[in-house]
PDB file of C-alpha atoms in Angstrom:
ATOM      1  CA  UNK A 195      40.809   4.596 -31.217  1.00 73.00           C
ATOM      2  CA  UNK A 196      42.797   2.006 -29.285  1.00 69.00           C
ATOM      3  CA  UNK A 197      41.519   3.443 -25.985  1.00 76.00           C
ATOM      4  CA  UNK A 198      37.914   3.284 -27.216  1.00 74.00           C
ATOM      5  CA  UNK A 199      38.340  -0.365 -28.214  1.00 78.00           C
ATOM      6  CA  UNK A 200      39.736  -1.199 -24.783  1.00 78.00           C
ATOM      7  CA  UNK A 201      36.789   0.515 -23.089  1.00 79.00           C
ATOM      8  CA  UNK A 202      34.260  -1.309 -25.290  1.00 81.00           C
ATOM      9  CA  UNK A 203      35.928  -4.651 -24.591  1.00 82.00           C
ATOM     10  CA  UNK A 204      35.787  -3.972 -20.842  1.00 80.00           C
ATOM     11  CA  UNK A 205      32.130  -2.941 -21.072  1.00 80.00           C
ATOM     12  CA  UNK A 206      31.271  -6.160 -22.935  1.00 82.00           C
ATOM     13  CA  UNK A 207      33.257  -8.284 -20.466  1.00 77.00           C
ATOM     14  CA  UNK A 208      31.540  -6.686 -17.478  1.00 74.00           C
ATOM     15  CA  UNK A 209      28.114  -7.031 -19.085  1.00 80.00           C
ATOM     16  CA  UNK A 210      28.665 -10.764 -19.728  1.00 80.00           C
ATOM     17  CA  UNK A 211      29.743 -11.155 -16.117  1.00 75.00           C
ATOM     18  CA  UNK A 212      26.679  -9.506 -14.572  1.00 75.00           C
ATOM     19  CA  UNK A 213      23.930 -10.211 -17.155  1.00 79.00           C
ATOM     20  CA  UNK A 214      23.005 -13.736 -15.888  1.00 80.00           C
ATOM     21  CA  UNK A 215      22.184 -12.291 -12.461  1.00 74.00           C
ATOM     22  CA  UNK A 216      20.319  -9.355 -14.015  1.00 73.00           C
ATOM     23  CA  UNK A 217      18.189 -11.563 -16.277  1.00 82.00           C
ATOM     24  CA  UNK A 218      17.474 -14.041 -13.470  1.00 78.00           C
ATOM     25  CA  UNK A 219      16.405 -11.169 -11.232  1.00 71.00           C
ATOM     26  CA  UNK A 220      14.129  -9.709 -13.917  1.00 73.00           C
ATOM     27  CA  UNK A 221      12.416 -13.066 -14.429  1.00 80.00           C
ATOM     28  CA  UNK A 222      11.996 -13.640 -10.678  1.00 72.00           C
ATOM     29  CA  UNK A 223      10.612 -10.141 -10.165  1.00 67.00           C
ATOM     30  CA  UNK A 224       8.124 -10.461 -13.030  1.00 73.00           C
ATOM     31  CA  UNK A 225       6.948 -13.869 -11.838  1.00 74.00           C
ATOM     32  CA  UNK A 226       6.220 -12.453  -8.407  1.00 67.00           C
ATOM     33  CA  UNK A 227       4.647  -9.312  -9.855  1.00 66.00           C
ATOM     34  CA  UNK A 228       2.265 -11.176 -12.154  1.00 71.00           C
ATOM     35  CA  UNK A 229       1.365 -14.212 -10.095  1.00 70.00           C
ATOM     36  CA  UNK A 230       1.865 -13.218  -6.449  1.00 64.00           C
ATOM     37  CA  UNK A 231       1.140  -9.473  -6.115  1.00 65.00           C
ATOM     38  CA  UNK A 232      -2.529  -9.943  -5.180  1.00 67.00           C
ATOM     39  CA  UNK A 233      -1.615 -12.682  -2.722  1.00 71.00           C
ATOM     40  CA  UNK A 234       0.999 -10.438  -1.092  1.00 68.00           C
ATOM     41  CA  UNK A 235      -1.586  -7.677  -0.673  1.00 66.00           C
ATOM     42  CA  UNK A 236      -4.068 -10.181   0.724  1.00 70.00           C
ATOM     43  CA  UNK A 237      -1.533 -11.529   3.207  1.00 70.00           C
ATOM     44  CA  UNK A 238      -0.731  -7.998   4.344  1.00 67.00           C
ATOM     45  CA  UNK A 239      -4.410  -7.273   4.919  1.00 65.00           C
ATOM     46  CA  UNK A 240      -4.751 -10.523   6.894  1.00 69.00           C
ATOM     47  CA  UNK A 241      -1.944  -9.478   9.259  1.00 68.00           C
ATOM     48  CA  UNK A 242      -4.079  -6.628  10.564  1.00 62.00           C
ATOM     49  CA  UNK A 243      -5.972  -8.835  12.965  1.00 57.00           C
ATOM     50  CA  UNK A 244      -4.649  -9.491  16.450  1.00 53.00           C
ATOM     51  CA  UNK A 245      -2.482  -7.678  18.961  1.00 56.00           C
ATOM     52  CA  UNK A 246       1.027  -6.378  18.457  1.00 56.00           C
ATOM     53  CA  UNK A 247       3.739  -8.995  18.371  1.00 67.00           C
ATOM     54  CA  UNK A 248       6.873  -9.595  16.346  1.00 77.00           C
ATOM     55  CA  UNK A 249       5.650 -12.390  14.066  1.00 83.00           C
ATOM     56  CA  UNK A 250       3.227 -10.185  12.061  1.00 85.00           C
ATOM     57  CA  UNK A 251       5.941  -7.517  11.847  1.00 88.00           C
ATOM     58  CA  UNK A 252       8.371 -10.079  10.476  1.00 90.00           C
ATOM     59  CA  UNK A 253       5.754 -11.275   7.985  1.00 88.00           C
ATOM     60  CA  UNK A 254       5.033  -7.697   6.878  1.00 89.00           C
ATOM     61  CA  UNK A 255       8.748  -6.996   6.422  1.00 92.00           C
ATOM     62  CA  UNK A 256       9.225 -10.209   4.441  1.00 91.00           C
ATOM     63  CA  UNK A 257       6.250  -9.404   2.223  1.00 87.00           C
ATOM     64  CA  UNK A 258       7.795  -5.993   1.571  1.00 88.00           C
ATOM     65  CA  UNK A 259      11.009  -7.632   0.360  1.00 91.00           C
ATOM     66  CA  UNK A 260       9.136 -10.128  -1.806  1.00 86.00           C
ATOM     67  CA  UNK A 261       7.054  -7.364  -3.340  1.00 80.00           C
ATOM     68  CA  UNK A 262       8.645  -6.326  -6.663  1.00 67.00           C
ATOM     69  CA  UNK A 263       6.908  -2.930  -6.688  1.00 64.00           C
ATOM     70  CA  UNK A 264       8.808   0.329  -6.949  1.00 64.00           C
ATOM     71  CA  UNK A 265       7.952   2.941  -4.319  1.00 62.00           C
ATOM     72  CA  UNK A 266       5.357   4.575  -6.572  1.00 59.00           C
ATOM     73  CA  UNK A 267       3.716   1.156  -6.858  1.00 65.00           C
ATOM     74  CA  UNK A 268       3.974   0.565  -3.123  1.00 73.00           C
ATOM     75  CA  UNK A 269       2.203   3.827  -2.214  1.00 74.00           C
ATOM     76  CA  UNK A 270      -1.217   2.752  -3.606  1.00 72.00           C
ATOM     77  CA  UNK A 271      -0.854  -0.624  -1.849  1.00 75.00           C
ATOM     78  CA  UNK A 272      -0.101   1.097   1.473  1.00 79.00           C
ATOM     79  CA  UNK A 273      -3.047   3.466   0.908  1.00 76.00           C
ATOM     80  CA  UNK A 274      -5.407   0.589   0.161  1.00 73.00           C
ATOM     81  CA  UNK A 275      -4.240  -1.389   3.201  1.00 77.00           C
ATOM     82  CA  UNK A 276      -4.475   1.702   5.396  1.00 76.00           C
ATOM     83  CA  UNK A 277      -8.064   2.290   4.354  1.00 72.00           C
ATOM     84  CA  UNK A 278      -8.817  -1.334   5.235  1.00 71.00           C
ATOM     85  CA  UNK A 279      -7.563  -0.721   8.762  1.00 73.00           C
ATOM     86  CA  UNK A 280      -4.036  -2.140   8.614  1.00 79.00           C
ATOM     87  CA  UNK A 281      -2.063  -0.907  11.673  1.00 84.00           C
ATOM     88  CA  UNK A 282       0.554   1.775  11.127  1.00 87.00           C
ATOM     89  CA  UNK A 283       3.421  -0.355  12.434  1.00 88.00           C
ATOM     90  CA  UNK A 284       2.710  -3.119   9.903  1.00 88.00           C
ATOM     91  CA  UNK A 285       2.524  -0.593   7.068  1.00 89.00           C
ATOM     92  CA  UNK A 286       5.841   0.901   8.210  1.00 91.00           C
ATOM     93  CA  UNK A 287       7.537  -2.518   8.191  1.00 92.00           C
ATOM     94  CA  UNK A 288       6.171  -3.273   4.729  1.00 90.00           C
ATOM     95  CA  UNK A 289       7.197   0.128   3.348  1.00 90.00           C
ATOM     96  CA  UNK A 290      10.757   0.213   4.703  1.00 93.00           C
ATOM     97  CA  UNK A 291      11.730  -3.303   3.619  1.00 93.00           C
ATOM     98  CA  UNK A 292      10.010  -2.846   0.239  1.00 89.00           C
ATOM     99  CA  UNK A 293      12.144   0.243  -0.421  1.00 89.00           C
ATOM    100  CA  UNK A 294      15.393  -1.474   0.551  1.00 91.00           C
ATOM    101  CA  UNK A 295      15.118  -4.706  -1.415  1.00 90.00           C
ATOM    102  CA  UNK A 296      13.125  -6.655  -4.006  1.00 87.00           C
ATOM    103  CA  UNK A 297      13.628 -10.067  -5.669  1.00 87.00           C
ATOM    104  CA  UNK A 298      15.450  -8.579  -8.664  1.00 85.00           C
ATOM    105  CA  UNK A 299      18.017  -6.668  -6.612  1.00 87.00           C
ATOM    106  CA  UNK A 300      18.462  -9.552  -4.171  1.00 90.00           C
ATOM    107  CA  UNK A 301      19.454 -11.952  -6.961  1.00 88.00           C
ATOM    108  CA  UNK A 302      21.612  -9.298  -8.625  1.00 86.00           C
ATOM    109  CA  UNK A 303      23.487  -8.774  -5.347  1.00 89.00           C
ATOM    110  CA  UNK A 304      24.977 -12.263  -5.711  1.00 90.00           C
ATOM    111  CA  UNK A 305      27.080 -10.830  -8.566  1.00 86.00           C
ATOM    112  CA  UNK A 306      29.154  -8.904  -6.020  1.00 86.00           C
ATOM    113  CA  UNK A 307      32.640 -10.325  -5.736  1.00 74.00           C
ATOM    114  CA  UNK A 308      32.186 -11.772  -9.260  1.00 65.00           C
ATOM    115  CA  UNK A 309      29.614 -14.202  -7.959  1.00 64.00           C
ATOM    116  CA  UNK A 310      31.899 -15.776  -5.373  1.00 75.00           C
ATOM    117  CA  UNK A 311      31.522 -16.418  -1.661  1.00 82.00           C
ATOM    118  CA  UNK A 312      31.741 -12.722  -0.836  1.00 82.00           C
ATOM    119  CA  UNK A 313      28.836 -11.990  -3.176  1.00 85.00           C
ATOM    120  CA  UNK A 314      26.674 -14.670  -1.593  1.00 90.00           C
ATOM    121  CA  UNK A 315      27.479 -13.452   1.922  1.00 91.00           C
ATOM    122  CA  UNK A 316      26.792  -9.815   1.010  1.00 91.00           C
ATOM    123  CA  UNK A 317      23.517 -10.718  -0.715  1.00 92.00           C
ATOM    124  CA  UNK A 318      22.333 -12.705   2.304  1.00 94.00           C
ATOM    125  CA  UNK A 319      23.495  -9.972   4.695  1.00 95.00           C
ATOM    126  CA  UNK A 320      21.627  -7.393   2.589  1.00 94.00           C
ATOM    127  CA  UNK A 321      18.490  -9.512   2.829  1.00 96.00           C
ATOM    128  CA  UNK A 322      18.844  -9.970   6.593  1.00 96.00           C
ATOM    129  CA  UNK A 323      19.469  -6.276   7.243  1.00 96.00           C
ATOM    130  CA  UNK A 324      16.593  -5.155   5.003  1.00 96.00           C
ATOM    131  CA  UNK A 325      14.341  -7.610   6.837  1.00 96.00           C
ATOM    132  CA  UNK A 326      15.530  -6.398  10.247  1.00 96.00           C
ATOM    133  CA  UNK A 327      15.223  -2.741   9.220  1.00 96.00           C
ATOM    134  CA  UNK A 328      11.552  -3.307   8.402  1.00 95.00           C
ATOM    135  CA  UNK A 329      10.917  -4.995  11.746  1.00 95.00           C
ATOM    136  CA  UNK A 330      12.770  -2.282  13.683  1.00 95.00           C
ATOM    137  CA  UNK A 331      10.830   0.446  11.876  1.00 94.00           C
ATOM    138  CA  UNK A 332       7.577  -1.289  12.822  1.00 92.00           C
ATOM    139  CA  UNK A 333       8.623  -1.571  16.476  1.00 92.00           C
ATOM    140  CA  UNK A 334       9.548   2.122  16.637  1.00 92.00           C
ATOM    141  CA  UNK A 335       6.284   3.173  14.980  1.00 91.00           C
ATOM    142  CA  UNK A 336       4.349   1.026  17.439  1.00 88.00           C
ATOM    143  CA  UNK A 337       6.160   2.557  20.417  1.00 86.00           C
ATOM    144  CA  UNK A 338       6.140   6.205  19.345  1.00 84.00           C
ATOM    145  CA  UNK A 339       3.006   6.444  17.212  1.00 80.00           C
ATOM    146  CA  UNK A 340       0.508   3.629  17.787  1.00 70.00           C
ATOM    147  CA  UNK A 341       0.897   3.816  21.571  1.00 59.00           C
ATOM    148  CA  UNK A 342       1.285   7.618  21.764  1.00 56.00           C
ATOM    149  CA  UNK A 343      -1.793   9.763  22.042  1.00 53.00           C
ATOM    150  CA  UNK A 344      -1.799  12.963  20.010  1.00 52.00           C
ATOM    151  CA  UNK A 345      -3.101  16.276  21.291  1.00 44.00           C
ATOM    152  CA  UNK A 346      -2.539  18.410  18.174  1.00 48.00           C
ATOM    153  CA  UNK A 347      -5.287  16.938  16.049  1.00 45.00           C
ATOM    154  CA  UNK A 348      -3.021  14.842  13.777  1.00 50.00           C
ATOM    155  CA  UNK A 349      -4.350  11.504  14.946  1.00 53.00           C
ATOM    156  CA  UNK A 350      -6.334   8.461  13.874  1.00 52.00           C
ATOM    157  CA  UNK A 351      -9.789   7.429  15.051  1.00 50.00           C
ATOM    158  CA  UNK A 352      -8.390   6.152  18.346  1.00 52.00           C
ATOM    159  CA  UNK A 353      -6.495   9.370  19.077  1.00 50.00           C
ATOM    160  CA  UNK A 354      -3.064   7.855  18.294  1.00 57.00           C
ATOM    161  CA  UNK A 355      -0.372   9.813  16.474  1.00 70.00           C
ATOM    162  CA  UNK A 356      -0.540   9.337  12.733  1.00 75.00           C
ATOM    163  CA  UNK A 357       2.517   8.354  10.725  1.00 80.00           C
ATOM    164  CA  UNK A 358       0.811   8.009   7.346  1.00 80.00           C
ATOM    165  CA  UNK A 359      -1.333  10.627   5.630  1.00 76.00           C
ATOM    166  CA  UNK A 360      -3.411   8.585   3.167  1.00 72.00           C
ATOM    167  CA  UNK A 361      -6.513  10.726   2.756  1.00 68.00           C
ATOM    168  CA  UNK A 362      -5.487  11.990  -0.681  1.00 61.00           C
ATOM    169  CA  UNK A 363      -5.173   8.503  -2.144  1.00 61.00           C
ATOM    170  CA  UNK A 364      -8.164   6.750  -3.608  1.00 52.00           C
ATOM    171  CA  UNK A 365      -8.196   2.984  -3.655  1.00 51.00           C
ATOM    172  CA  UNK A 366      -8.077   1.583  -7.193  1.00 49.00           C
ATOM    173  CA  UNK A 367     -10.666  -1.150  -7.558  1.00 48.00           C
ATOM    174  CA  UNK A 368     -10.140  -2.076 -11.220  1.00 49.00           C
ATOM    175  CA  UNK A 369      -6.506  -2.813 -11.864  1.00 56.00           C
ATOM    176  CA  UNK A 370      -5.467  -4.096 -15.293  1.00 59.00           C
ATOM    177  CA  UNK A 371      -4.453  -7.746 -15.292  1.00 62.00           C
ATOM    178  CA  UNK A 372      -0.714  -8.190 -15.690  1.00 69.00           C
ATOM    179  CA  UNK A 373       0.778 -10.341 -18.431  1.00 78.00           C
ATOM    180  CA  UNK A 374       4.112 -11.995 -17.681  1.00 77.00           C
ATOM    181  CA  UNK A 375       6.012 -11.150 -20.871  1.00 80.00           C
ATOM    182  CA  UNK A 376       4.718  -7.574 -20.926  1.00 82.00           C
ATOM    183  CA  UNK A 377       5.779  -7.132 -17.298  1.00 75.00           C
ATOM    184  CA  UNK A 378       9.175  -8.680 -18.076  1.00 77.00           C
ATOM    185  CA  UNK A 379       9.658  -6.358 -21.055  1.00 82.00           C
ATOM    186  CA  UNK A 380       8.691  -3.351 -18.933  1.00 78.00           C
ATOM    187  CA  UNK A 381      11.208  -4.355 -16.242  1.00 71.00           C
ATOM    188  CA  UNK A 382      13.865  -4.832 -18.919  1.00 80.00           C
ATOM    189  CA  UNK A 383      13.116  -1.441 -20.480  1.00 81.00           C
ATOM    190  CA  UNK A 384      13.279   0.357 -17.127  1.00 70.00           C
ATOM    191  CA  UNK A 385      16.401  -1.285 -15.723  1.00 71.00           C
ATOM    192  CA  UNK A 386      18.547  -1.726 -18.855  1.00 79.00           C
ATOM    193  CA  UNK A 387      19.602   1.946 -19.211  1.00 79.00           C
ATOM    194  CA  UNK A 388      20.593   2.129 -15.535  1.00 71.00           C
ATOM    195  CA  UNK A 389      22.549  -1.120 -15.769  1.00 74.00           C
ATOM    196  CA  UNK A 390      24.371   0.078 -18.898  1.00 80.00           C
ATOM    197  CA  UNK A 391      25.124   3.424 -17.263  1.00 76.00           C
ATOM    198  CA  UNK A 392      26.455   1.648 -14.174  1.00 72.00           C
ATOM    199  CA  UNK A 393      28.684  -0.606 -16.295  1.00 77.00           C
ATOM    200  CA  UNK A 394      30.077   2.320 -18.313  1.00 80.00           C
ATOM    201  CA  UNK A 395      30.708   4.317 -15.132  1.00 75.00           C
ATOM    202  CA  UNK A 396      32.437   1.299 -13.590  1.00 72.00           C
ATOM    203  CA  UNK A 397      34.696   0.790 -16.618  1.00 77.00           C
ATOM    204  CA  UNK A 398      35.673   4.466 -16.659  1.00 76.00           C
ATOM    205  CA  UNK A 399      36.261   4.398 -12.911  1.00 71.00           C
ATOM    206  CA  UNK A 400      38.347   1.237 -13.130  1.00 69.00           C
ATOM    207  CA  UNK A 401      40.359   2.574 -16.060  1.00 69.00           C
ATOM    208  CA  UNK A 402      41.150   6.082 -14.878  1.00 68.00           C
ATOM    209  CA  UNK A 403      40.863   6.103 -11.062  1.00 67.00           C
ATOM    210  CA  UNK A 404      43.837   4.738  -9.152  1.00 60.00           C
ATOM    211  CA  UNK A 405      43.018   1.997  -6.599  1.00 59.00           C
ATOM    212  CA  UNK A 406      44.965   3.868  -3.919  1.00 60.00           C
ATOM    213  CA  UNK A 407      42.317   6.596  -4.022  1.00 65.00           C
ATOM    214  CA  UNK A 408      39.606   4.084  -3.120  1.00 62.00           C
ATOM    215  CA  UNK A 409      41.784   2.470  -0.470  1.00 61.00           C
ATOM    216  CA  UNK A 410      42.485   5.843   1.117  1.00 62.00           C
ATOM    217  CA  UNK A 411      38.730   6.581   1.280  1.00 64.00           C
ATOM    218  CA  UNK A 412      37.505   3.248   2.591  1.00 65.00           C
ATOM    219  CA  UNK A 413      40.475   1.231   3.783  1.00 57.00           C
ATOM    220  CA  UNK A 414      42.135   3.116   6.611  1.00 54.00           C
ATOM    221  CA  UNK A 415      39.449   4.018   9.132  1.00 59.00           C
ATOM    222  CA  UNK A 416      36.390   1.809   8.930  1.00 61.00           C
ATOM    223  CA  UNK A 417      34.039   4.252  10.641  1.00 67.00           C
ATOM    224  CA  UNK A 418      34.913   7.068   8.263  1.00 75.00           C
ATOM    225  CA  UNK A 419      34.648   4.694   5.301  1.00 79.00           C
ATOM    226  CA  UNK A 420      31.120   3.705   6.286  1.00 86.00           C
ATOM    227  CA  UNK A 421      30.162   7.338   6.791  1.00 83.00           C
ATOM    228  CA  UNK A 422      31.611   8.299   3.421  1.00 82.00           C
ATOM    229  CA  UNK A 423      29.850   5.400   1.662  1.00 83.00           C
ATOM    230  CA  UNK A 424      26.536   6.394   3.262  1.00 85.00           C
ATOM    231  CA  UNK A 425      26.956   9.968   2.056  1.00 83.00           C
ATOM    232  CA  UNK A 426      28.170   8.926  -1.395  1.00 79.00           C
ATOM    233  CA  UNK A 427      25.088   6.747  -1.959  1.00 79.00           C
ATOM    234  CA  UNK A 428      22.756   9.764  -2.027  1.00 76.00           C
ATOM    235  CA  UNK A 429      24.007  11.294  -5.305  1.00 70.00           C
ATOM    236  CA  UNK A 430      25.225   8.065  -6.963  1.00 72.00           C
ATOM    237  CA  UNK A 431      22.446   5.571  -6.253  1.00 76.00           C
ATOM    238  CA  UNK A 432      20.139   5.875  -9.275  1.00 64.00           C
ATOM    239  CA  UNK A 433      19.124   2.220  -9.606  1.00 66.00           C
ATOM    240  CA  UNK A 434      19.997  -0.867  -7.601  1.00 62.00           C
ATOM    241  CA  UNK A 435      21.116  -2.865 -10.619  1.00 63.00           C
ATOM    242  CA  UNK A 436      23.231  -0.049 -12.003  1.00 70.00           C
ATOM    243  CA  UNK A 437      25.233   0.302  -8.795  1.00 80.00           C
ATOM    244  CA  UNK A 438      26.212  -3.376  -8.488  1.00 82.00           C
ATOM    245  CA  UNK A 439      29.131  -3.225 -10.971  1.00 82.00           C
ATOM    246  CA  UNK A 440      30.332   0.030  -9.417  1.00 82.00           C
ATOM    247  CA  UNK A 441      30.306  -1.456  -5.899  1.00 85.00           C
ATOM    248  CA  UNK A 442      32.077  -4.518  -7.289  1.00 84.00           C
ATOM    249  CA  UNK A 443      34.898  -2.360  -8.636  1.00 82.00           C
ATOM    250  CA  UNK A 444      35.209  -0.549  -5.316  1.00 83.00           C
ATOM    251  CA  UNK A 445      35.370  -3.857  -3.434  1.00 84.00           C
ATOM    252  CA  UNK A 446      38.278  -4.966  -5.620  1.00 80.00           C
ATOM    253  CA  UNK A 447      40.024  -1.650  -4.940  1.00 79.00           C
ATOM    254  CA  UNK A 448      39.822  -1.975  -1.163  1.00 78.00           C
ATOM    255  CA  UNK A 449      36.329  -0.925  -0.133  1.00 83.00           C
ATOM    256  CA  UNK A 450      35.178  -2.677   3.036  1.00 85.00           C
ATOM    257  CA  UNK A 451      32.160  -4.981   2.967  1.00 88.00           C
ATOM    258  CA  UNK A 452      30.468  -2.782   5.571  1.00 90.00           C
ATOM    259  CA  UNK A 453      31.071   0.309   3.445  1.00 90.00           C
ATOM    260  CA  UNK A 454      29.404  -1.461   0.521  1.00 90.00           C
ATOM    261  CA  UNK A 455      26.494  -2.487   2.740  1.00 93.00           C
ATOM    262  CA  UNK A 456      25.992   1.067   4.001  1.00 92.00           C
ATOM    263  CA  UNK A 457      25.917   2.249   0.384  1.00 91.00           C
ATOM    264  CA  UNK A 458      23.358  -0.418  -0.574  1.00 91.00           C
ATOM    265  CA  UNK A 459      21.093   0.382   2.395  1.00 93.00           C
ATOM    266  CA  UNK A 460      21.251   4.172   2.332  1.00 92.00           C
ATOM    267  CA  UNK A 461      21.057   4.391  -1.470  1.00 88.00           C
ATOM    268  CA  UNK A 462      17.537   3.050  -2.092  1.00 88.00           C
ATOM    269  CA  UNK A 463      16.192   4.607   1.106  1.00 89.00           C
ATOM    270  CA  UNK A 464      17.422   8.074   0.116  1.00 87.00           C
ATOM    271  CA  UNK A 465      17.049   7.879  -3.662  1.00 83.00           C
ATOM    272  CA  UNK A 466      15.288  11.003  -4.949  1.00 78.00           C
ATOM    273  CA  UNK A 467      12.411   9.096  -6.579  1.00 75.00           C
ATOM    274  CA  UNK A 468      11.730   7.128  -3.426  1.00 79.00           C
ATOM    275  CA  UNK A 469      12.018  10.193  -1.202  1.00 82.00           C
ATOM    276  CA  UNK A 470       9.400  12.092  -3.186  1.00 79.00           C
ATOM    277  CA  UNK A 471       6.996   9.149  -2.915  1.00 79.00           C
ATOM    278  CA  UNK A 472       7.655   8.717   0.813  1.00 85.00           C
ATOM    279  CA  UNK A 473       7.070  12.407   1.464  1.00 84.00           C
ATOM    280  CA  UNK A 474       3.613  12.142  -0.133  1.00 81.00           C
ATOM    281  CA  UNK A 475       2.431   9.673   2.489  1.00 84.00           C
ATOM    282  CA  UNK A 476       4.380  10.834   5.556  1.00 85.00           C
ATOM    283  CA  UNK A 477       4.242  14.612   5.567  1.00 80.00           C
ATOM    284  CA  UNK A 478       7.213  16.867   6.341  1.00 84.00           C
ATOM    285  CA  UNK A 479       7.863  16.044  10.019  1.00 87.00           C
ATOM    286  CA  UNK A 480       7.595  12.274   9.678  1.00 89.00           C
ATOM    287  CA  UNK A 481       9.549  12.467   6.414  1.00 90.00           C
ATOM    288  CA  UNK A 482      12.510  13.946   8.306  1.00 92.00           C
ATOM    289  CA  UNK A 483      12.252  11.148  10.880  1.00 93.00           C
ATOM    290  CA  UNK A 484      12.365   8.603   8.040  1.00 93.00           C
ATOM    291  CA  UNK A 485      15.531  10.185   6.597  1.00 94.00           C
ATOM    292  CA  UNK A 486      17.283  10.185   9.986  1.00 95.00           C
ATOM    293  CA  UNK A 487      16.273   6.566  10.599  1.00 96.00           C
ATOM    294  CA  UNK A 488      17.567   5.485   7.168  1.00 95.00           C
ATOM    295  CA  UNK A 489      20.945   7.194   7.594  1.00 94.00           C
ATOM    296  CA  UNK A 490      21.523   5.969  11.150  1.00 95.00           C
ATOM    297  CA  UNK A 491      20.494   2.396  10.328  1.00 96.00           C
ATOM    298  CA  UNK A 492      22.731   2.248   7.218  1.00 95.00           C
ATOM    299  CA  UNK A 493      25.701   3.639   9.148  1.00 93.00           C
ATOM    300  CA  UNK A 494      25.330   1.240  12.104  1.00 94.00           C
ATOM    301  CA  UNK A 495      24.712  -1.728   9.798  1.00 95.00           C
ATOM    302  CA  UNK A 496      27.880  -0.881   7.886  1.00 92.00           C
ATOM    303  CA  UNK A 497      29.911  -0.819  11.090  1.00 91.00           C
ATOM    304  CA  UNK A 498      28.524  -4.198  12.129  1.00 92.00           C
ATOM    305  CA  UNK A 499      29.238  -5.805   8.753  1.00 91.00           C
ATOM    306  CA  UNK A 500      32.776  -4.413   8.710  1.00 87.00           C
ATOM    307  CA  UNK A 501      33.339  -5.936  12.122  1.00 85.00           C
ATOM    308  CA  UNK A 502      31.976  -9.321  11.029  1.00 83.00           C
ATOM    309  CA  UNK A 503      33.700  -9.524   7.635  1.00 74.00           C
ATOM    310  CA  UNK A 504      37.062  -8.356   8.949  1.00 65.00           C
TER     311      UNK A 504
END
């Protein structure tokens, strides 16, 4: 009984510590979802005009981060924009950054390091890397798809290689109008179980796993630590909010900042729910390219952050 009481006290303490960031993120995400979603879609459609240059790619990547949609909400938006003629490289930038970050998770990331300087630096670094990942994805799609002619029949109207396969998606003209408090309640209902699970897992981990085990995994060789964190994110990353307390515990036990960043970048990109949605719009071959890109980018970003934060 004493052990149970200790665990419950630790769960309550950890919840009080992280809940302000969680609630602030939920409110920010719902505000954007209700009042700015249509404007974000409109801005994305407006970026379609003009020749290739980095500013529209940066705008598309930023709009992806601002968008509070989950991947299954992003797919219809990408389909609608694709049918309106949005270039593939802009859609790729929007998709990649949208998967990696949203307003809720960005605000919640400030809770890392118990809300101190490390948390702020990691949150800002996560934003910058998610933004850059979207831009880089757009550049690569432009170079290897938009500018590459296809001879096997899998091409767009101009004969360019196709990244997205959007024919199966019908554009939804009549979308129900969102109400702020209903959207906020929905976000709360979806994220609360994952957050609670993450807190319980963190308390159990902190209570029964010796810190030397974490230090031996992540502390000795930075390259191996980043690689291990990237691999570990695939089975453990269920929800961005739920992983924040777990990453926090690992940071206290000796995990490198770059290892944490690799986990936070590879996790959402390779989460099962997101992968199934991505596969629907990319097809098998391009889906494999997306997975390789996500793993390589997370690994290299982790190495860079470890070098900077050391």
